[in-house]
PDB file of C-alpha atoms in Angstrom:
ATOM      1  CA  MET N 411       0.861  -5.272  -4.494  1.00  0.00           C
ATOM      2  CA  ARG N 412       1.999  -8.808  -5.341  1.00  0.00           C
ATOM      3  CA  ILE N 413       2.682 -10.015  -8.894  1.00  0.00           C
ATOM      4  CA  PRO N 414       3.679 -13.722  -8.776  1.00  0.00           C
ATOM      5  CA  SER N 415       1.219 -16.629  -8.492  1.00  0.00           C
ATOM      6  CA  TRP N 416      -1.936 -14.640  -9.145  1.00  0.00           C
ATOM      7  CA  LEU N 417      -3.975 -17.694 -10.025  1.00  0.00           C
ATOM      8  CA  SER N 418      -3.333 -19.449  -6.720  1.00  0.00           C
ATOM      9  CA  ALA N 419      -3.740 -16.163  -4.851  1.00  0.00           C
ATOM     10  CA  VAL N 420      -7.207 -15.541  -6.245  1.00  0.00           C
ATOM     11  CA  THR N 421      -8.256 -19.132  -5.624  1.00  0.00           C
ATOM     12  CA  LEU N 422      -7.266 -18.961  -1.962  1.00  0.00           C
ATOM     13  CA  ALA N 423      -8.791 -15.539  -1.426  1.00  0.00           C
ATOM     14  CA  SER N 424     -12.053 -16.659  -3.044  1.00  0.00           C
ATOM     15  CA  VAL N 425     -12.303 -19.579  -0.626  1.00  0.00           C
ATOM     16  CA  VAL N 426     -11.771 -17.247   2.321  1.00  0.00           C
ATOM     17  CA  SER N 427     -14.371 -14.870   0.925  1.00  0.00           C
ATOM     18  CA  ALA N 428     -16.965 -17.608   0.850  1.00  0.00           C
ATOM     19  CA  CYS N 429     -16.396 -18.392   4.531  1.00  0.00           C
ATOM     20  CA  GLU N 430     -16.458 -15.003   6.211  1.00  0.00           C
ATOM     21  CA  PRO N 431     -18.758 -12.017   5.627  1.00  0.00           C
ATOM     22  CA  PHE N 432     -17.389  -8.534   5.740  1.00  0.00           C
ATOM     23  CA  PRO N 433     -17.789  -6.783   9.090  1.00  0.00           C
ATOM     24  CA  GLN N 434     -20.600  -4.297   9.411  1.00  0.00           C
ATOM     25  CA  SER N 435     -20.554  -1.370  11.808  1.00  0.00           C
ATOM     26  CA  PRO N 436     -23.510   0.600  13.113  1.00  0.00           C
ATOM     27  CA  GLY N 437     -23.887   4.330  12.704  1.00  0.00           C
ATOM     28  CA  SER N 438     -24.091   6.826   9.885  1.00  0.00           C
ATOM     29  CA  VAL N 439     -20.555   6.324   8.548  1.00  0.00           C
ATOM     30  CA  PRO N 440     -20.546   4.209   5.358  1.00  0.00           C
ATOM     31  CA  THR N 441     -19.215   0.671   5.706  1.00  0.00           C
ATOM     32  CA  GLU N 442     -17.873   0.759   2.163  1.00  0.00           C
ATOM     33  CA  VAL N 443     -16.850   3.138  -0.595  1.00  0.00           C
ATOM     34  CA  GLN N 444     -17.076   2.358  -4.298  1.00  0.00           C
ATOM     35  CA  TRP N 445     -14.618   3.100  -7.087  1.00  0.00           C
ATOM     36  CA  PRO N 446     -15.679   4.159 -10.602  1.00  0.00           C
ATOM     37  CA  SER N 447     -15.823   2.016 -13.758  1.00  0.00           C
ATOM     38  CA  GLU N 448     -15.871  -1.710 -14.410  1.00  0.00           C
ATOM     39  CA  ASP N 449     -12.123  -1.873 -15.050  1.00  0.00           C
ATOM     40  CA  PHE N 450     -10.765   0.277 -12.212  1.00  0.00           C
ATOM     41  CA  TYR N 451      -8.921  -2.500 -10.311  1.00  0.00           C
ATOM     42  CA  PRO N 452      -7.644  -0.413  -7.379  1.00  0.00           C
ATOM     43  CA  GLU N 453      -4.218  -1.107  -5.875  1.00  0.00           C
ATOM     44  CA  GLY N 454      -3.146   1.730  -3.563  1.00  0.00           C
ATOM     45  CA  ILE N 455      -5.194   3.814  -1.130  1.00  0.00           C
ATOM     46  CA  ALA N 456      -4.394   6.822   1.062  1.00  0.00           C
ATOM     47  CA  SER N 457      -6.323   9.202   3.299  1.00  0.00           C
ATOM     48  CA  ALA N 458      -6.261  12.899   4.106  1.00  0.00           C
ATOM     49  CA  LYS N 459      -6.804  14.279   7.611  1.00  0.00           C
ATOM     50  CA  ASP N 460     -10.433  15.114   6.871  1.00  0.00           C
ATOM     51  CA  GLY N 461     -11.172  11.513   5.860  1.00  0.00           C
ATOM     52  CA  THR N 462     -10.997  11.950   2.088  1.00  0.00           C
ATOM     53  CA  LEU N 463      -9.826   8.736   0.449  1.00  0.00           C
ATOM     54  CA  TYR N 464      -7.749   8.378  -2.715  1.00  0.00           C
ATOM     55  CA  ALA N 465      -7.206   5.180  -4.710  1.00  0.00           C
ATOM     56  CA  GLY N 466      -5.074   4.457  -7.754  1.00  0.00           C
ATOM     57  CA  SER N 467      -6.142   2.234 -10.632  1.00  0.00           C
ATOM     58  CA  LEU N 468      -4.329  -0.556 -12.442  1.00  0.00           C
ATOM     59  CA  GLY N 469      -7.051  -0.894 -15.057  1.00  0.00           C
ATOM     60  CA  THR N 470      -7.458   2.739 -16.095  1.00  0.00           C
ATOM     61  CA  GLY N 471      -4.386   4.533 -14.731  1.00  0.00           C
ATOM     62  CA  ALA N 472      -6.625   7.048 -12.951  1.00  0.00           C
ATOM     63  CA  ILE N 473      -6.660   8.210  -9.342  1.00  0.00           C
ATOM     64  CA  ALA N 474     -10.128   8.515  -7.809  1.00  0.00           C
ATOM     65  CA  ARG N 475     -11.250  10.415  -4.720  1.00  0.00           C
ATOM     66  CA  VAL N 476     -14.043   9.749  -2.217  1.00  0.00           C
ATOM     67  CA  LYS N 477     -15.027  12.626   0.038  1.00  0.00           C
ATOM     68  CA  PRO N 478     -15.945  12.020   3.693  1.00  0.00           C
ATOM     69  CA  GLY N 479     -19.320  10.353   4.122  1.00  0.00           C
ATOM     70  CA  ALA N 480     -19.773   9.653   0.408  1.00  0.00           C
ATOM     71  CA  LEU N 481     -20.357   6.234  -1.124  1.00  0.00           C
ATOM     72  CA  GLY N 482     -19.116   6.861  -4.650  1.00  0.00           C
ATOM     73  CA  ALA N 483     -15.847   8.243  -5.986  1.00  0.00           C
ATOM     74  CA  GLU N 484     -14.984  10.910  -8.511  1.00  0.00           C
ATOM     75  CA  VAL N 485     -12.002  10.895 -10.842  1.00  0.00           C
ATOM     76  CA  PHE N 486      -9.268  13.090  -9.393  1.00  0.00           C
ATOM     77  CA  VAL N 487      -6.422  12.370 -11.846  1.00  0.00           C
ATOM     78  CA  PRO N 488      -7.583  11.221 -15.312  1.00  0.00           C
ATOM     79  CA  GLY N 489      -6.383   7.854 -16.509  1.00  0.00           C
ATOM     80  CA  ARG N 490      -4.389   6.923 -19.560  1.00  0.00           C
ATOM     81  CA  ALA N 491      -3.632   3.748 -21.465  1.00  0.00           C
ATOM     82  CA  ALA N 492      -0.857   1.348 -20.391  1.00  0.00           C
ATOM     83  CA  PHE N 493      -0.393   3.164 -17.083  1.00  0.00           C
ATOM     84  CA  GLY N 494      -0.715   1.769 -13.578  1.00  0.00           C
ATOM     85  CA  VAL N 495      -0.949   3.501 -10.196  1.00  0.00           C
ATOM     86  CA  TYR N 496       0.188   1.576  -7.127  1.00  0.00           C
ATOM     87  CA  GLY N 497       1.021   2.827  -3.608  1.00  0.00           C
ATOM     88  CA  LEU N 498      -0.222   6.280  -2.559  1.00  0.00           C
ATOM     89  CA  GLU N 499       0.583   8.709   0.245  1.00  0.00           C
ATOM     90  CA  VAL N 500      -0.970  12.070   1.134  1.00  0.00           C
ATOM     91  CA  ASP N 501       1.432  14.872   2.146  1.00  0.00           C
ATOM     92  CA  GLU N 502      -0.850  17.758   3.029  1.00  0.00           C
ATOM     93  CA  ALA N 503       1.998  19.895   4.371  1.00  0.00           C
ATOM     94  CA  HIS N 504       3.420  20.103   0.846  1.00  0.00           C
ATOM     95  CA  ASP N 505       0.143  19.902  -1.137  1.00  0.00           C
ATOM     96  CA  THR N 506       1.233  16.604  -2.638  1.00  0.00           C
ATOM     97  CA  LEU N 507      -0.274  13.232  -3.391  1.00  0.00           C
ATOM     98  CA  TRP N 508       2.621  10.827  -3.935  1.00  0.00           C
ATOM     99  CA  ALA N 509       2.105   7.789  -6.141  1.00  0.00           C
ATOM    100  CA  CYS N 510       4.093   4.826  -7.377  1.00  0.00           C
ATOM    101  CA  THR N 511       3.389   4.672 -11.101  1.00  0.00           C
ATOM    102  CA  TYR N 512       4.309   2.343 -13.950  1.00  0.00           C
ATOM    103  CA  ASP N 513       4.227   3.025 -17.681  1.00  0.00           C
ATOM    104  CA  ASP N 514       3.197  -0.558 -18.362  1.00  0.00           C
ATOM    105  CA  LEU N 515       1.622  -3.284 -16.258  1.00  0.00           C
ATOM    106  CA  LEU N 516       3.808  -6.302 -16.920  1.00  0.00           C
ATOM    107  CA  LEU N 517       7.436  -7.028 -17.741  1.00  0.00           C
ATOM    108  CA  PRO N 518       9.139  -6.177 -19.968  1.00  0.00           C
ATOM    109  CA  ALA N 519       8.069  -2.708 -18.983  1.00  0.00           C
ATOM    110  CA  GLN N 520       9.217   0.850 -18.832  1.00  0.00           C
ATOM    111  CA  PRO N 521      10.802   2.085 -15.595  1.00  0.00           C
ATOM    112  CA  SER N 522       8.591   2.742 -12.622  1.00  0.00           C
ATOM    113  CA  TYR N 523       8.346   6.192 -11.093  1.00  0.00           C
ATOM    114  CA  LEU N 524       7.659   8.058  -7.902  1.00  0.00           C
ATOM    115  CA  THR N 525       5.202  10.663  -9.105  1.00  0.00           C
ATOM    116  CA  ALA N 526       3.922  13.789  -7.348  1.00  0.00           C
ATOM    117  CA  TYR N 527       0.479  15.280  -7.977  1.00  0.00           C
ATOM    118  CA  ALA N 528      -0.843  18.522  -6.533  1.00  0.00           C
ATOM    119  CA  LEU N 529      -3.288  17.566  -3.810  1.00  0.00           C
ATOM    120  CA  SER N 530      -5.297  20.712  -4.483  1.00  0.00           C
ATOM    121  CA  THR N 531      -5.712  20.222  -8.242  1.00  0.00           C
ATOM    122  CA  GLY N 532      -4.586  16.731  -9.285  1.00  0.00           C
ATOM    123  CA  ILE N 533      -2.055  18.188 -11.716  1.00  0.00           C
ATOM    124  CA  GLN N 534       1.217  16.295 -12.004  1.00  0.00           C
ATOM    125  CA  LYS N 535       4.079  18.202 -10.363  1.00  0.00           C
ATOM    126  CA  ALA N 536       7.048  15.886 -10.844  1.00  0.00           C
ATOM    127  CA  SER N 537       8.049  12.339 -11.759  1.00  0.00           C
ATOM    128  CA  HIS N 538      11.216  10.631 -10.528  1.00  0.00           C
ATOM    129  CA  ALA N 539      12.476   7.421 -12.115  1.00  0.00           C
ATOM    130  CA  MET N 540      13.320   4.617  -9.719  1.00  0.00           C
ATOM    131  CA  PRO N 541      17.100   4.022  -9.802  1.00  0.00           C
ATOM    132  CA  SER N 542      17.073   0.222 -10.145  1.00  0.00           C
ATOM    133  CA  GLU N 543      17.850  -1.331 -13.521  1.00  0.00           C
ATOM    134  CA  VAL N 544      14.672  -3.389 -13.171  1.00  0.00           C
ATOM    135  CA  SER N 545      12.366  -1.561 -10.809  1.00  0.00           C
ATOM    136  CA  PHE N 546       8.913  -1.684  -9.328  1.00  0.00           C
ATOM    137  CA  CYS N 547       7.926   1.262  -7.161  1.00  0.00           C
ATOM    138  CA  ASN N 548       5.374  -0.333  -4.865  1.00  0.00           C
ATOM    139  CA  ASP N 549       4.565   1.766  -1.819  1.00  0.00           C
ATOM    140  CA  VAL N 550       5.464   5.168  -0.413  1.00  0.00           C
ATOM    141  CA  THR N 551       5.542   7.077   2.871  1.00  0.00           C
ATOM    142  CA  VAL N 552       6.629  10.543   4.040  1.00  0.00           C
ATOM    143  CA  ASP N 553       8.433  11.449   7.277  1.00  0.00           C
ATOM    144  CA  ALA N 554       7.844  14.503   9.461  1.00  0.00           C
ATOM    145  CA  ALA N 555      10.518  16.498   7.625  1.00  0.00           C
ATOM    146  CA  GLY N 556       8.927  15.886   4.216  1.00  0.00           C
ATOM    147  CA  ASN N 557      11.421  13.300   2.966  1.00  0.00           C
ATOM    148  CA  VAL N 558       9.768  10.635   0.816  1.00  0.00           C
ATOM    149  CA  TYR N 559      10.569   6.920   0.909  1.00  0.00           C
ATOM    150  CA  ALA N 560       9.546   4.311  -1.677  1.00  0.00           C
ATOM    151  CA  THR N 561       9.925   0.547  -1.721  1.00  0.00           C
ATOM    152  CA  ASP N 562      11.168  -1.210  -4.845  1.00  0.00           C
ATOM    153  CA  SER N 563       9.902  -4.780  -5.106  1.00  0.00           C
ATOM    154  CA  PHE N 564      12.288  -5.719  -7.919  1.00  0.00           C
ATOM    155  CA  GLY N 565      15.198  -3.453  -6.929  1.00  0.00           C
ATOM    156  CA  ASN N 566      15.040  -4.896  -3.381  1.00  0.00           C
ATOM    157  CA  ALA N 567      15.708  -1.594  -1.654  1.00  0.00           C
ATOM    158  CA  VAL N 568      14.127   1.461  -0.063  1.00  0.00           C
ATOM    159  CA  PHE N 569      14.809   4.679  -1.966  1.00  0.00           C
ATOM    160  CA  ARG N 570      14.597   8.201  -0.577  1.00  0.00           C
ATOM    161  CA  LEU N 571      13.742  11.537  -2.125  1.00  0.00           C
ATOM    162  CA  PRO N 572      14.949  14.299   0.210  1.00  0.00           C
ATOM    163  CA  LEU N 573      12.665  17.272   0.658  1.00  0.00           C
ATOM    164  CA  GLY N 574      13.305  19.520  -2.319  1.00  0.00           C
ATOM    165  CA  GLY N 575      15.408  16.848  -4.047  1.00  0.00           C
ATOM    166  CA  THR N 576      15.307  16.080  -7.743  1.00  0.00           C
ATOM    167  CA  ALA N 577      16.397  12.429  -7.788  1.00  0.00           C
ATOM    168  CA  LEU N 578      15.866   9.321  -5.694  1.00  0.00           C
ATOM    169  CA  GLU N 579      18.812   7.929  -3.763  1.00  0.00           C
ATOM    170  CA  THR N 580      19.397   4.497  -2.259  1.00  0.00           C
ATOM    171  CA  TRP N 581      18.492   4.771   1.411  1.00  0.00           C
ATOM    172  CA  SER N 582      18.338   1.178   2.672  1.00  0.00           C
ATOM    173  CA  ALA N 583      19.779  -1.845   0.855  1.00  0.00           C
ATOM    174  CA  ASP N 584      20.560  -5.111   2.585  1.00  0.00           C
ATOM    175  CA  ALA N 585      21.043  -8.790   1.826  1.00  0.00           C
ATOM    176  CA  ALA N 586      17.918  -9.497   3.883  1.00  0.00           C
ATOM    177  CA  TYR N 587      15.859  -7.845   1.143  1.00  0.00           C
ATOM    178  CA  GLU N 588      16.973 -10.221  -1.612  1.00  0.00           C
ATOM    179  CA  PRO N 589      14.255 -12.408  -3.192  1.00  0.00           C
ATOM    180  CA  SER N 590      13.671 -15.898  -1.854  1.00  0.00           C
ATOM    181  CA  GLU N 591      13.596 -17.138  -5.453  1.00  0.00           C
ATOM    182  CA  PRO N 592      14.140 -15.509  -8.857  1.00  0.00           C
ATOM    183  CA  GLY N 593      11.345 -13.123  -9.770  1.00  0.00           C
ATOM    184  CA  ALA N 594       9.778 -13.056  -6.307  1.00  0.00           C
ATOM    185  CA  PHE N 595       8.218  -9.822  -5.068  1.00  0.00           C
ATOM    186  CA  THR N 596      10.254  -8.452  -2.157  1.00  0.00           C
ATOM    187  CA  LEU N 597       9.792  -5.144  -0.310  1.00  0.00           C
ATOM    188  CA  ASN N 598       6.211  -3.947  -0.353  1.00  0.00           C
ATOM    189  CA  GLY N 599       4.294  -1.922   2.242  1.00  0.00           C
ATOM    190  CA  ILE N 600       6.096   0.839   4.143  1.00  0.00           C
ATOM    191  CA  ALA N 601       5.013   2.954   7.115  1.00  0.00           C
ATOM    192  CA  TYR N 602       6.492   5.804   9.179  1.00  0.00           C
ATOM    193  CA  ASP N 603       5.938   5.788  12.943  1.00  0.00           C
ATOM    194  CA  GLY N 604       5.760   9.568  13.250  1.00  0.00           C
ATOM    195  CA  ALA N 605       9.072   9.825  15.068  1.00  0.00           C
ATOM    196  CA  ARG N 606      12.259   8.141  13.866  1.00  0.00           C
ATOM    197  CA  ARG N 607      11.484   4.734  12.416  1.00  0.00           C
ATOM    198  CA  LEU N 608      10.187   3.126   9.238  1.00  0.00           C
ATOM    199  CA  TYR N 609       8.618  -0.304   9.006  1.00  0.00           C
ATOM    200  CA  VAL N 610       8.710  -2.388   5.829  1.00  0.00           C
ATOM    201  CA  VAL N 611       7.216  -5.768   4.921  1.00  0.00           C
ATOM    202  CA  LYS N 612       8.644  -8.301   2.461  1.00  0.00           C
ATOM    203  CA  SER N 613       5.947 -10.135   0.542  1.00  0.00           C
ATOM    204  CA  ASP N 614       7.779 -13.297  -0.509  1.00  0.00           C
ATOM    205  CA  THR N 615       8.894 -14.299   2.996  1.00  0.00           C
ATOM    206  CA  GLY N 616       6.444 -12.439   5.246  1.00  0.00           C
ATOM    207  CA  ALA N 617       9.277 -10.635   7.025  1.00  0.00           C
ATOM    208  CA  LEU N 618       8.727  -7.374   8.914  1.00  0.00           C
ATOM    209  CA  PHE N 619      11.672  -4.972   9.223  1.00  0.00           C
ATOM    210  CA  ALA N 620      12.275  -1.908  11.386  1.00  0.00           C
ATOM    211  CA  ILE N 621      14.677   0.722  10.010  1.00  0.00           C
ATOM    212  CA  ASP N 622      15.664   3.674  12.154  1.00  0.00           C
ATOM    213  CA  ILE N 623      16.229   7.109  10.649  1.00  0.00           C
ATOM    214  CA  GLN N 624      19.621   8.221  11.945  1.00  0.00           C
ATOM    215  CA  PRO N 625      20.238  11.831  13.062  1.00  0.00           C
ATOM    216  CA  ASP N 626      22.001  12.528   9.743  1.00  0.00           C
ATOM    217  CA  GLY N 627      19.041  11.098   7.791  1.00  0.00           C
ATOM    218  CA  SER N 628      20.736   7.839   6.828  1.00  0.00           C
ATOM    219  CA  ALA N 629      19.240   4.414   7.481  1.00  0.00           C
ATOM    220  CA  SER N 630      20.243   2.058  10.257  1.00  0.00           C
ATOM    221  CA  ALA N 631      20.694  -1.605   9.456  1.00  0.00           C
ATOM    222  CA  PRO N 632      17.275  -3.245   9.159  1.00  0.00           C
ATOM    223  CA  VAL N 633      16.129  -5.252  12.169  1.00  0.00           C
ATOM    224  CA  THR N 634      13.888  -8.257  11.545  1.00  0.00           C
ATOM    225  CA  ILE N 635      10.852  -8.379  13.845  1.00  0.00           C
ATOM    226  CA  PRO N 636       9.444 -11.891  14.217  1.00  0.00           C
ATOM    227  CA  VAL N 637       5.643 -11.974  14.141  1.00  0.00           C
ATOM    228  CA  GLU N 638       3.438 -14.708  15.575  1.00  0.00           C
ATOM    229  CA  PRO N 639       1.411 -16.056  13.820  1.00  0.00           C
ATOM    230  CA  ALA N 640       3.513 -15.345  10.749  1.00  0.00           C
ATOM    231  CA  LEU N 641       2.429 -12.770   8.194  1.00  0.00           C
ATOM    232  CA  VAL N 642       1.082 -14.245   4.946  1.00  0.00           C
ATOM    233  CA  THR N 643       2.163 -12.341   1.807  1.00  0.00           C
ATOM    234  CA  PRO N 644       2.006  -8.963   3.575  1.00  0.00           C
ATOM    235  CA  ASP N 645       1.152  -6.087   1.261  1.00  0.00           C
ATOM    236  CA  GLY N 646      -0.101  -2.733   2.547  1.00  0.00           C
ATOM    237  CA  LEU N 647       1.232  -1.445   5.876  1.00  0.00           C
ATOM    238  CA  GLU N 648      -0.046   1.366   8.105  1.00  0.00           C
ATOM    239  CA  TRP N 649       1.212   2.740  11.426  1.00  0.00           C
ATOM    240  CA  VAL N 650      -1.788   2.886  13.772  1.00  0.00           C
ATOM    241  CA  ASP N 651      -0.499   4.230  17.066  1.00  0.00           C
ATOM    242  CA  SER N 652       1.912   3.336  19.854  1.00  0.00           C
ATOM    243  CA  GLU N 653       3.493  -0.002  18.838  1.00  0.00           C
ATOM    244  CA  ARG N 654       0.680  -1.109  16.501  1.00  0.00           C
ATOM    245  CA  LEU N 655       0.765  -1.757  12.763  1.00  0.00           C
ATOM    246  CA  LEU N 656      -2.100  -2.617  10.419  1.00  0.00           C
ATOM    247  CA  VAL N 657      -1.014  -5.182   7.832  1.00  0.00           C
ATOM    248  CA  VAL N 658      -2.984  -6.224   4.752  1.00  0.00           C
ATOM    249  CA  GLU N 659      -2.259  -9.868   3.922  1.00  0.00           C
ATOM    250  CA  ASN N 660      -2.831 -10.402   0.219  1.00  0.00           C
ATOM    251  CA  THR N 661      -3.342 -14.106  -0.458  1.00  0.00           C
ATOM    252  CA  ALA N 662      -4.881 -14.700   2.959  1.00  0.00           C
ATOM    253  CA  GLY N 663      -7.490 -12.070   2.128  1.00  0.00           C
ATOM    254  CA  GLN N 664      -7.322 -10.399   5.513  1.00  0.00           C
ATOM    255  CA  ALA N 665      -6.402  -7.306   7.481  1.00  0.00           C
ATOM    256  CA  SER N 666      -4.474  -7.862  10.708  1.00  0.00           C
ATOM    257  CA  MET N 667      -3.170  -5.843  13.634  1.00  0.00           C
ATOM    258  CA  VAL N 668       0.404  -6.452  14.752  1.00  0.00           C
ATOM    259  CA  THR N 669       1.222  -5.307  18.279  1.00  0.00           C
ATOM    260  CA  LEU N 670       4.942  -4.782  18.821  1.00  0.00           C
ATOM    261  CA  GLY N 671       6.892  -5.339  21.990  1.00  0.00           C
ATOM    262  CA  GLU N 672      10.105  -6.899  23.304  1.00  0.00           C
ATOM    263  CA  GLY N 673      11.574  -7.229  19.815  1.00  0.00           C
ATOM    264  CA  ALA N 674       8.659  -9.238  18.419  1.00  0.00           C
ATOM    265  CA  GLY N 675       5.094  -8.802  17.219  1.00  0.00           C
ATOM    266  CA  VAL N 676       1.778 -10.525  17.899  1.00  0.00           C
ATOM    267  CA  LYS N 677      -0.761 -10.689  15.081  1.00  0.00           C
ATOM    268  CA  GLU N 678      -4.533 -10.527  15.471  1.00  0.00           C
ATOM    269  CA  VAL N 679      -6.805 -10.837  12.423  1.00  0.00           C
ATOM    270  CA  LEU N 680      -9.315  -7.990  12.354  1.00  0.00           C
ATOM    271  CA  ALA N 681     -11.270  -8.974   9.240  1.00  0.00           C
ATOM    272  CA  ASN N 682     -11.036 -11.496   6.428  1.00  0.00           C
ATOM    273  CA  GLY N 683     -12.938 -12.559   3.336  1.00  0.00           C
ATOM    274  CA  PHE N 684     -11.369  -9.991   1.007  1.00  0.00           C
ATOM    275  CA  VAL N 685     -10.429 -10.942  -2.556  1.00  0.00           C
ATOM    276  CA  GLU N 686      -6.818  -9.859  -3.088  1.00  0.00           C
ATOM    277  CA  PRO N 687      -6.674  -6.919  -0.685  1.00  0.00           C
ATOM    278  CA  THR N 688      -3.655  -4.747  -1.363  1.00  0.00           C
ATOM    279  CA  ALA N 689      -3.674  -1.788   1.013  1.00  0.00           C
ATOM    280  CA  ALA N 690      -5.489   0.097   3.744  1.00  0.00           C
ATOM    281  CA  ALA N 691      -5.911   3.704   4.813  1.00  0.00           C
ATOM    282  CA  LEU N 692      -6.714   4.983   8.291  1.00  0.00           C
ATOM    283  CA  THR N 693      -9.268   7.649   9.156  1.00  0.00           C
ATOM    284  CA  GLU N 694     -11.070   8.582  12.375  1.00  0.00           C
ATOM    285  CA  ASP N 695     -13.819   6.171  11.294  1.00  0.00           C
ATOM    286  CA  GLY N 696     -11.584   3.104  11.032  1.00  0.00           C
ATOM    287  CA  ALA N 697      -9.398   1.308   8.535  1.00  0.00           C
ATOM    288  CA  TRP N 698     -10.484   1.259   4.896  1.00  0.00           C
ATOM    289  CA  VAL N 699      -9.272  -1.993   3.350  1.00  0.00           C
ATOM    290  CA  LEU N 700      -8.934  -1.956  -0.416  1.00  0.00           C
ATOM    291  CA  GLU N 701     -10.114  -5.010  -2.342  1.00  0.00           C
ATOM    292  CA  SER N 702      -8.217  -5.174  -5.617  1.00  0.00           C
ATOM    293  CA  GLN N 703      -9.375  -8.376  -7.373  1.00  0.00           C
ATOM    294  CA  MET N 704      -6.477  -7.715  -9.756  1.00  0.00           C
ATOM    295  CA  GLY N 705      -6.084 -11.344 -10.783  1.00  0.00           C
ATOM    296  CA  PHE N 706      -9.034 -10.957 -13.130  1.00  0.00           C
ATOM    297  CA  LEU N 707      -7.206  -8.125 -14.879  1.00  0.00           C
ATOM    298  CA  PHE N 708      -4.224 -10.372 -15.548  1.00  0.00           C
ATOM    299  CA  GLY N 709      -5.970 -13.450 -16.872  1.00  0.00           C
ATOM    300  CA  THR N 710      -7.620 -15.311 -14.007  1.00  0.00           C
ATOM    301  CA  PRO N 711     -10.850 -16.896 -15.305  1.00  0.00           C
ATOM    302  CA  GLY N 712     -14.006 -15.186 -14.145  1.00  0.00           C
ATOM    303  CA  THR N 713     -15.102 -11.636 -13.506  1.00  0.00           C
ATOM    304  CA  PRO N 714     -14.690  -9.318 -10.531  1.00  0.00           C
ATOM    305  CA  ALA N 715     -17.502  -8.493  -8.131  1.00  0.00           C
ATOM    306  CA  LEU N 716     -18.540  -4.953  -9.045  1.00  0.00           C
ATOM    307  CA  PRO N 717     -18.310  -2.201  -8.136  1.00  0.00           C
ATOM    308  CA  PHE N 718     -14.769  -2.249  -6.804  1.00  0.00           C
ATOM    309  CA  ARG N 719     -14.779  -1.319  -3.126  1.00  0.00           C
ATOM    310  CA  ALA N 720     -12.882  -0.444   0.011  1.00  0.00           C
ATOM    311  CA  TYR N 721     -14.461  -1.738   3.215  1.00  0.00           C
ATOM    312  CA  ARG N 722     -14.391  -0.074   6.610  1.00  0.00           C
ATOM    313  CA  VAL N 723     -12.983  -2.198   9.418  1.00  0.00           C
ATOM    314  CA  ALA N 724     -13.211  -1.171  13.071  1.00  0.00           C
ATOM    315  CA  VAL N 725      -9.856  -0.595  14.758  1.00  0.00           C
ATOM    316  CA  PRO N 726      -9.880  -1.759  18.388  1.00  0.00           C
ATOM    317  CA  PRO N 727      -8.781   0.847  20.942  1.00  0.00           C
ATOM    318  CA  LEU N 728      -5.294   0.726  22.352  1.00  0.00           C
ATOM    319  CA  LEU N 729      -5.441  -1.002  25.719  1.00  0.00           C
ATOM    320  CA  PRO N 730      -3.526   0.494  28.665  1.00  0.00           C
TER     321      PRO N 730
END
């Protein structure tokens, strides 16, 4: 999710949208899913192993769920006023849906939180305040051991909640994470490679970082991975498979695949034409790219195209 320069972001994304239709795929699997209410404004999306999708709302504070093969969503966690839900991650091993939440939508605001909901019931299990003095919990991932990691776009760090822990701790902080200018959004999407490494994107500069998980659980120094062509305001990030990352590029209105190798990455645009996409979730059917349109919530003239949607994008097979 990206806060600064919403007006220019929506303008650019709208131009892209007018140029390129959304991809359509044959078969019985839906090419889109729809989120409830005219003011949902989704920001984060996550998937379960069976293909169930979850999305959090900036407009209502709710979390909605779409079951496999369905078009429409149902409310999973009821909303409440002045509450926003951002990045999401499903942890089925511990019956948990993790969410970055905020008690207000704009600064000055209350602290942001890493919040746990029971995946089986939607009931809140715990809420952990982000440690930064001025914080913005943006995205979240979980490693194989059940440790949880969250990016802070204002605190400019990655925080970690150890399995069974009660408070977040600073896991990765580095000068490379500092904002390019005052107030810029920094660390955003985060993904775990299933083995020993996390990847993080920085929205204001387009940087992609690799951070190894050391044997003692600590973080290695972040390594910058140059990407060609450069990432444009990267937002959501998903690990696809061996050496491939799916990146949602917010102001460019597109979803791209980055193939890693030899200390660098090569970007290929998979689909464009989205209006302020913020995140994606992977299922066996493809990548579900979430279209937020959040600028309209925060004062951009005009109205969103309803209903709010996530669109299915085909993921090309990994070549030998």
